[in-house]
mmCIF file with all atom_site columns, C-alpha atoms in Angstrom:
data_model
loop_
_atom_site.group_PDB
_atom_site.id
_atom_site.type_symbol
_atom_site.label_atom_id
_atom_site.label_alt_id
_atom_site.label_comp_id
_atom_site.label_asym_id
_atom_site.label_entity_id
_atom_site.label_seq_id
_atom_site.pdbx_PDB_ins_code
_atom_site.Cartn_x
_atom_site.Cartn_y
_atom_site.Cartn_z
_atom_site.occupancy
_atom_site.B_iso_or_equiv
_atom_site.pdbx_formal_charge
_atom_site.auth_seq_id
_atom_site.auth_comp_id
_atom_site.auth_asym_id
_atom_site.auth_atom_id
_atom_site.pdbx_PDB_model_num
ATOM 1   C CA . MET A 1 1   ? 6.164   95.404  215.019 1.00 46.00 ? 1   MET A CA 1
ATOM 2   C CA . LYS A 1 2   ? 7.442   91.928  214.206 1.00 56.00 ? 2   LYS A CA 1
ATOM 3   C CA . ALA A 1 3   ? 8.843   91.645  210.681 1.00 67.00 ? 3   ALA A CA 1
ATOM 4   C CA . PRO A 1 4   ? 6.193   89.981  208.491 1.00 69.00 ? 4   PRO A CA 1
ATOM 5   C CA . PHE A 1 5   ? 8.917   88.088  206.679 1.00 75.00 ? 5   PHE A CA 1
ATOM 6   C CA . GLU A 1 6   ? 9.293   85.780  209.677 1.00 80.00 ? 6   GLU A CA 1
ATOM 7   C CA . GLU A 1 7   ? 5.769   84.505  209.020 1.00 80.00 ? 7   GLU A CA 1
ATOM 8   C CA . LEU A 1 8   ? 6.860   83.206  205.610 1.00 82.00 ? 8   LEU A CA 1
ATOM 9   C CA . ALA A 1 9   ? 8.513   80.319  207.434 1.00 83.00 ? 9   ALA A CA 1
ATOM 10  C CA . THR A 1 10  ? 5.106   79.302  208.815 1.00 86.00 ? 10  THR A CA 1
ATOM 11  C CA . LEU A 1 11  ? 3.496   78.751  205.393 1.00 91.00 ? 11  LEU A CA 1
ATOM 12  C CA . ASP A 1 12  ? 2.174   75.228  204.855 1.00 94.00 ? 12  ASP A CA 1
ATOM 13  C CA . ARG A 1 13  ? 4.914   73.770  202.656 1.00 94.00 ? 13  ARG A CA 1
ATOM 14  C CA . LEU A 1 14  ? 2.666   70.989  201.389 1.00 96.00 ? 14  LEU A CA 1
ATOM 15  C CA . VAL A 1 15  ? 0.254   73.564  199.967 1.00 96.00 ? 15  VAL A CA 1
ATOM 16  C CA . HIS A 1 16  ? 2.777   76.304  199.112 1.00 95.00 ? 16  HIS A CA 1
ATOM 17  C CA . GLU A 1 17  ? 4.891   74.197  196.726 1.00 96.00 ? 17  GLU A CA 1
ATOM 18  C CA . PRO A 1 18  ? 4.115   75.772  193.314 1.00 96.00 ? 18  PRO A CA 1
ATOM 19  C CA . ALA A 1 19  ? 2.829   72.639  191.544 1.00 97.00 ? 19  ALA A CA 1
ATOM 20  C CA . ARG A 1 20  ? 0.595   71.640  194.462 1.00 97.00 ? 20  ARG A CA 1
ATOM 21  C CA . LEU A 1 21  ? -0.616  75.222  194.890 1.00 97.00 ? 21  LEU A CA 1
ATOM 22  C CA . SER A 1 22  ? -1.590  75.184  191.209 1.00 96.00 ? 22  SER A CA 1
ATOM 23  C CA . ILE A 1 23  ? -3.377  71.836  191.546 1.00 97.00 ? 23  ILE A CA 1
ATOM 24  C CA . LEU A 1 24  ? -5.327  72.819  194.668 1.00 97.00 ? 24  LEU A CA 1
ATOM 25  C CA . THR A 1 25  ? -6.248  76.237  193.296 1.00 96.00 ? 25  THR A CA 1
ATOM 26  C CA . ALA A 1 26  ? -7.532  74.667  190.072 1.00 96.00 ? 26  ALA A CA 1
ATOM 27  C CA . LEU A 1 27  ? -9.530  71.988  191.893 1.00 97.00 ? 27  LEU A CA 1
ATOM 28  C CA . ALA A 1 28  ? -10.983 74.542  194.326 1.00 97.00 ? 28  ALA A CA 1
ATOM 29  C CA . SER A 1 29  ? -12.622 76.296  191.377 1.00 95.00 ? 29  SER A CA 1
ATOM 30  C CA . CYS A 1 30  ? -14.508 73.264  190.051 1.00 94.00 ? 30  CYS A CA 1
ATOM 31  C CA . GLU A 1 31  ? -16.392 70.200  191.230 1.00 93.00 ? 31  GLU A CA 1
ATOM 32  C CA . SER A 1 32  ? -13.813 67.804  189.782 1.00 95.00 ? 32  SER A CA 1
ATOM 33  C CA . ALA A 1 33  ? -11.344 67.432  186.939 1.00 96.00 ? 33  ALA A CA 1
ATOM 34  C CA . ASP A 1 34  ? -9.803  64.504  185.157 1.00 95.00 ? 34  ASP A CA 1
ATOM 35  C CA . PHE A 1 35  ? -6.082  63.787  185.184 1.00 97.00 ? 35  PHE A CA 1
ATOM 36  C CA . LEU A 1 36  ? -5.410  64.801  181.574 1.00 95.00 ? 36  LEU A CA 1
ATOM 37  C CA . TYR A 1 37  ? -7.297  68.088  181.914 1.00 96.00 ? 37  TYR A CA 1
ATOM 38  C CA . LEU A 1 38  ? -5.372  68.920  185.094 1.00 96.00 ? 38  LEU A CA 1
ATOM 39  C CA . GLN A 1 39  ? -2.124  67.978  183.360 1.00 97.00 ? 39  GLN A CA 1
ATOM 40  C CA . ARG A 1 40  ? -2.839  70.367  180.486 1.00 97.00 ? 40  ARG A CA 1
ATOM 41  C CA . LEU A 1 41  ? -3.965  73.089  182.885 1.00 95.00 ? 41  LEU A CA 1
ATOM 42  C CA . THR A 1 42  ? -0.859  72.907  185.094 1.00 95.00 ? 42  THR A CA 1
ATOM 43  C CA . GLY A 1 43  ? 1.714   72.048  182.418 1.00 96.00 ? 43  GLY A CA 1
ATOM 44  C CA . LEU A 1 44  ? 3.140   69.257  184.599 1.00 97.00 ? 44  LEU A CA 1
ATOM 45  C CA . SER A 1 45  ? 4.429   65.984  183.185 1.00 97.00 ? 45  SER A CA 1
ATOM 46  C CA . LYS A 1 46  ? 2.388   62.844  183.922 1.00 96.00 ? 46  LYS A CA 1
ATOM 47  C CA . GLY A 1 47  ? 4.949   61.581  186.414 1.00 97.00 ? 47  GLY A CA 1
ATOM 48  C CA . ASN A 1 48  ? 5.322   64.918  188.173 1.00 97.00 ? 48  ASN A CA 1
ATOM 49  C CA . LEU A 1 49  ? 1.554   65.449  188.402 1.00 98.00 ? 49  LEU A CA 1
ATOM 50  C CA . SER A 1 50  ? 1.056   61.900  189.657 1.00 97.00 ? 50  SER A CA 1
ATOM 51  C CA . SER A 1 51  ? 3.680   62.393  192.368 1.00 97.00 ? 51  SER A CA 1
ATOM 52  C CA . HIS A 1 52  ? 2.105   65.627  193.605 1.00 98.00 ? 52  HIS A CA 1
ATOM 53  C CA . LEU A 1 53  ? -1.388  64.117  193.512 1.00 98.00 ? 53  LEU A CA 1
ATOM 54  C CA . SER A 1 54  ? -0.190  61.207  195.658 1.00 97.00 ? 54  SER A CA 1
ATOM 55  C CA . LYS A 1 55  ? 1.188   63.586  198.294 1.00 98.00 ? 55  LYS A CA 1
ATOM 56  C CA . LEU A 1 56  ? -2.024  65.608  198.342 1.00 98.00 ? 56  LEU A CA 1
ATOM 57  C CA . GLU A 1 57  ? -4.166  62.466  198.527 1.00 98.00 ? 57  GLU A CA 1
ATOM 58  C CA . GLU A 1 58  ? -2.070  61.030  201.382 1.00 98.00 ? 58  GLU A CA 1
ATOM 59  C CA . ALA A 1 59  ? -2.564  64.302  203.284 1.00 98.00 ? 59  ALA A CA 1
ATOM 60  C CA . GLY A 1 60  ? -6.338  64.092  202.754 1.00 98.00 ? 60  GLY A CA 1
ATOM 61  C CA . LEU A 1 61  ? -6.455  67.257  200.637 1.00 98.00 ? 61  LEU A CA 1
ATOM 62  C CA . LEU A 1 62  ? -7.960  65.639  197.567 1.00 97.00 ? 62  LEU A CA 1
ATOM 63  C CA . VAL A 1 63  ? -9.940  62.607  196.509 1.00 97.00 ? 63  VAL A CA 1
ATOM 64  C CA . VAL A 1 64  ? -8.841  60.426  193.601 1.00 96.00 ? 64  VAL A CA 1
ATOM 65  C CA . THR A 1 65  ? -11.445 58.266  191.854 1.00 96.00 ? 65  THR A CA 1
ATOM 66  C CA . LYS A 1 66  ? -10.272 55.778  189.244 1.00 94.00 ? 66  LYS A CA 1
ATOM 67  C CA . GLN A 1 67  ? -12.871 54.456  186.850 1.00 93.00 ? 67  GLN A CA 1
ATOM 68  C CA . PHE A 1 68  ? -13.329 53.364  183.259 1.00 93.00 ? 68  PHE A CA 1
ATOM 69  C CA . LYS A 1 69  ? -15.172 55.258  180.555 1.00 89.00 ? 69  LYS A CA 1
ATOM 70  C CA . GLY A 1 70  ? -15.912 52.420  178.207 1.00 93.00 ? 70  GLY A CA 1
ATOM 71  C CA . LYS A 1 71  ? -12.584 50.609  178.033 1.00 93.00 ? 71  LYS A CA 1
ATOM 72  C CA . THR A 1 72  ? -10.519 53.719  178.737 1.00 91.00 ? 72  THR A CA 1
ATOM 73  C CA . PRO A 1 73  ? -9.160  54.327  182.250 1.00 91.00 ? 73  PRO A CA 1
ATOM 74  C CA . ASN A 1 74  ? -10.148 57.687  183.709 1.00 93.00 ? 74  ASN A CA 1
ATOM 75  C CA . THR A 1 75  ? -8.858  59.329  186.889 1.00 95.00 ? 75  THR A CA 1
ATOM 76  C CA . GLN A 1 76  ? -11.122 61.968  188.427 1.00 97.00 ? 76  GLN A CA 1
ATOM 77  C CA . LEU A 1 77  ? -9.770  64.386  191.015 1.00 98.00 ? 77  LEU A CA 1
ATOM 78  C CA . ALA A 1 78  ? -11.665 66.523  193.481 1.00 98.00 ? 78  ALA A CA 1
ATOM 79  C CA . ILE A 1 79  ? -10.568 68.706  196.353 1.00 98.00 ? 79  ILE A CA 1
ATOM 80  C CA . SER A 1 80  ? -11.707 67.450  199.760 1.00 98.00 ? 80  SER A CA 1
ATOM 81  C CA . GLU A 1 81  ? -13.273 69.692  202.385 1.00 97.00 ? 81  GLU A CA 1
ATOM 82  C CA . GLN A 1 82  ? -9.954  69.567  204.254 1.00 98.00 ? 82  GLN A CA 1
ATOM 83  C CA . GLY A 1 83  ? -8.187  70.588  201.038 1.00 98.00 ? 83  GLY A CA 1
ATOM 84  C CA . ARG A 1 84  ? -10.617 73.437  200.438 1.00 97.00 ? 84  ARG A CA 1
ATOM 85  C CA . GLN A 1 85  ? -9.993  74.735  203.958 1.00 97.00 ? 85  GLN A CA 1
ATOM 86  C CA . ALA A 1 86  ? -6.213  74.385  203.523 1.00 97.00 ? 86  ALA A CA 1
ATOM 87  C CA . ILE A 1 87  ? -6.125  76.339  200.250 1.00 97.00 ? 87  ILE A CA 1
ATOM 88  C CA . GLU A 1 88  ? -8.411  79.045  201.651 1.00 97.00 ? 88  GLU A CA 1
ATOM 89  C CA . ARG A 1 89  ? -6.199  79.399  204.752 1.00 95.00 ? 89  ARG A CA 1
ATOM 90  C CA . HIS A 1 90  ? -3.122  79.555  202.548 1.00 96.00 ? 90  HIS A CA 1
ATOM 91  C CA . TRP A 1 91  ? -4.454  82.324  200.282 1.00 96.00 ? 91  TRP A CA 1
ATOM 92  C CA . GLU A 1 92  ? -5.697  84.260  203.336 1.00 95.00 ? 92  GLU A CA 1
ATOM 93  C CA . GLN A 1 93  ? -2.266  83.977  204.960 1.00 92.00 ? 93  GLN A CA 1
ATOM 94  C CA . LEU A 1 94  ? -0.571  85.186  201.774 1.00 92.00 ? 94  LEU A CA 1
ATOM 95  C CA . ASP A 1 95  ? -2.992  88.133  201.567 1.00 93.00 ? 95  ASP A CA 1
ATOM 96  C CA . ARG A 1 96  ? -2.238  89.067  205.204 1.00 89.00 ? 96  ARG A CA 1
ATOM 97  C CA . LEU A 1 97  ? 1.493   88.792  204.554 1.00 88.00 ? 97  LEU A CA 1
ATOM 98  C CA . ARG A 1 98  ? 1.273   90.980  201.466 1.00 88.00 ? 98  ARG A CA 1
ATOM 99  C CA . SER A 1 99  ? -0.733  93.560  203.362 1.00 87.00 ? 99  SER A CA 1
ATOM 100 C CA . SER A 1 100 ? 1.615   93.584  206.364 1.00 82.00 ? 100 SER A CA 1
ATOM 101 C CA . THR A 1 101 ? 4.743   93.915  204.213 1.00 80.00 ? 101 THR A CA 1
ATOM 102 C CA . ARG A 1 102 ? 3.286   97.058  202.664 1.00 80.00 ? 102 ARG A CA 1
ATOM 103 C CA . ARG A 1 103 ? 2.984   98.615  206.129 1.00 78.00 ? 103 ARG A CA 1
ATOM 104 C CA . TRP A 1 104 ? 6.264   97.244  207.519 1.00 73.00 ? 104 TRP A CA 1
ATOM 105 C CA . GLU A 1 105 ? 9.173   99.566  208.240 1.00 71.00 ? 105 GLU A CA 1
ATOM 106 C CA . PRO A 1 106 ? 12.603  98.310  209.283 1.00 69.00 ? 106 PRO A CA 1
ATOM 107 C CA . GLU A 1 107 ? 13.706  99.202  212.810 1.00 70.00 ? 107 GLU A CA 1
ATOM 108 C CA . GLY A 1 108 ? 15.555  102.471 212.901 1.00 64.00 ? 108 GLY A CA 1
ATOM 109 C CA . ALA A 1 109 ? 13.964  103.701 209.665 1.00 58.00 ? 109 ALA A CA 1
ATOM 110 C CA . GLU A 1 110 ? 12.936  107.337 209.727 1.00 55.00 ? 110 GLU A CA 1
#
């Protein structure tokens, strides 16, 4: 049996990075969220959140909609279908890895 730890190297690094994993997981559980709510939820600074959102948007994993509520700017964020598929694949891969590590035995183990 191939060591399951080798599969860790195949994880999608764009999705697996902790801040982006948090963002995608949060957005997968709702229709949309505004920037400030997502900032409070993740605990990221404005600059850090903005940077991660840009990477996810460039990859097509989320949709950013900028609008005004009255005279106040508002940024709405929603996971795209591609993003939803990516986060689902990621969690499924992690579940498989966790399961296979529980059954794994090193070569030569008795």
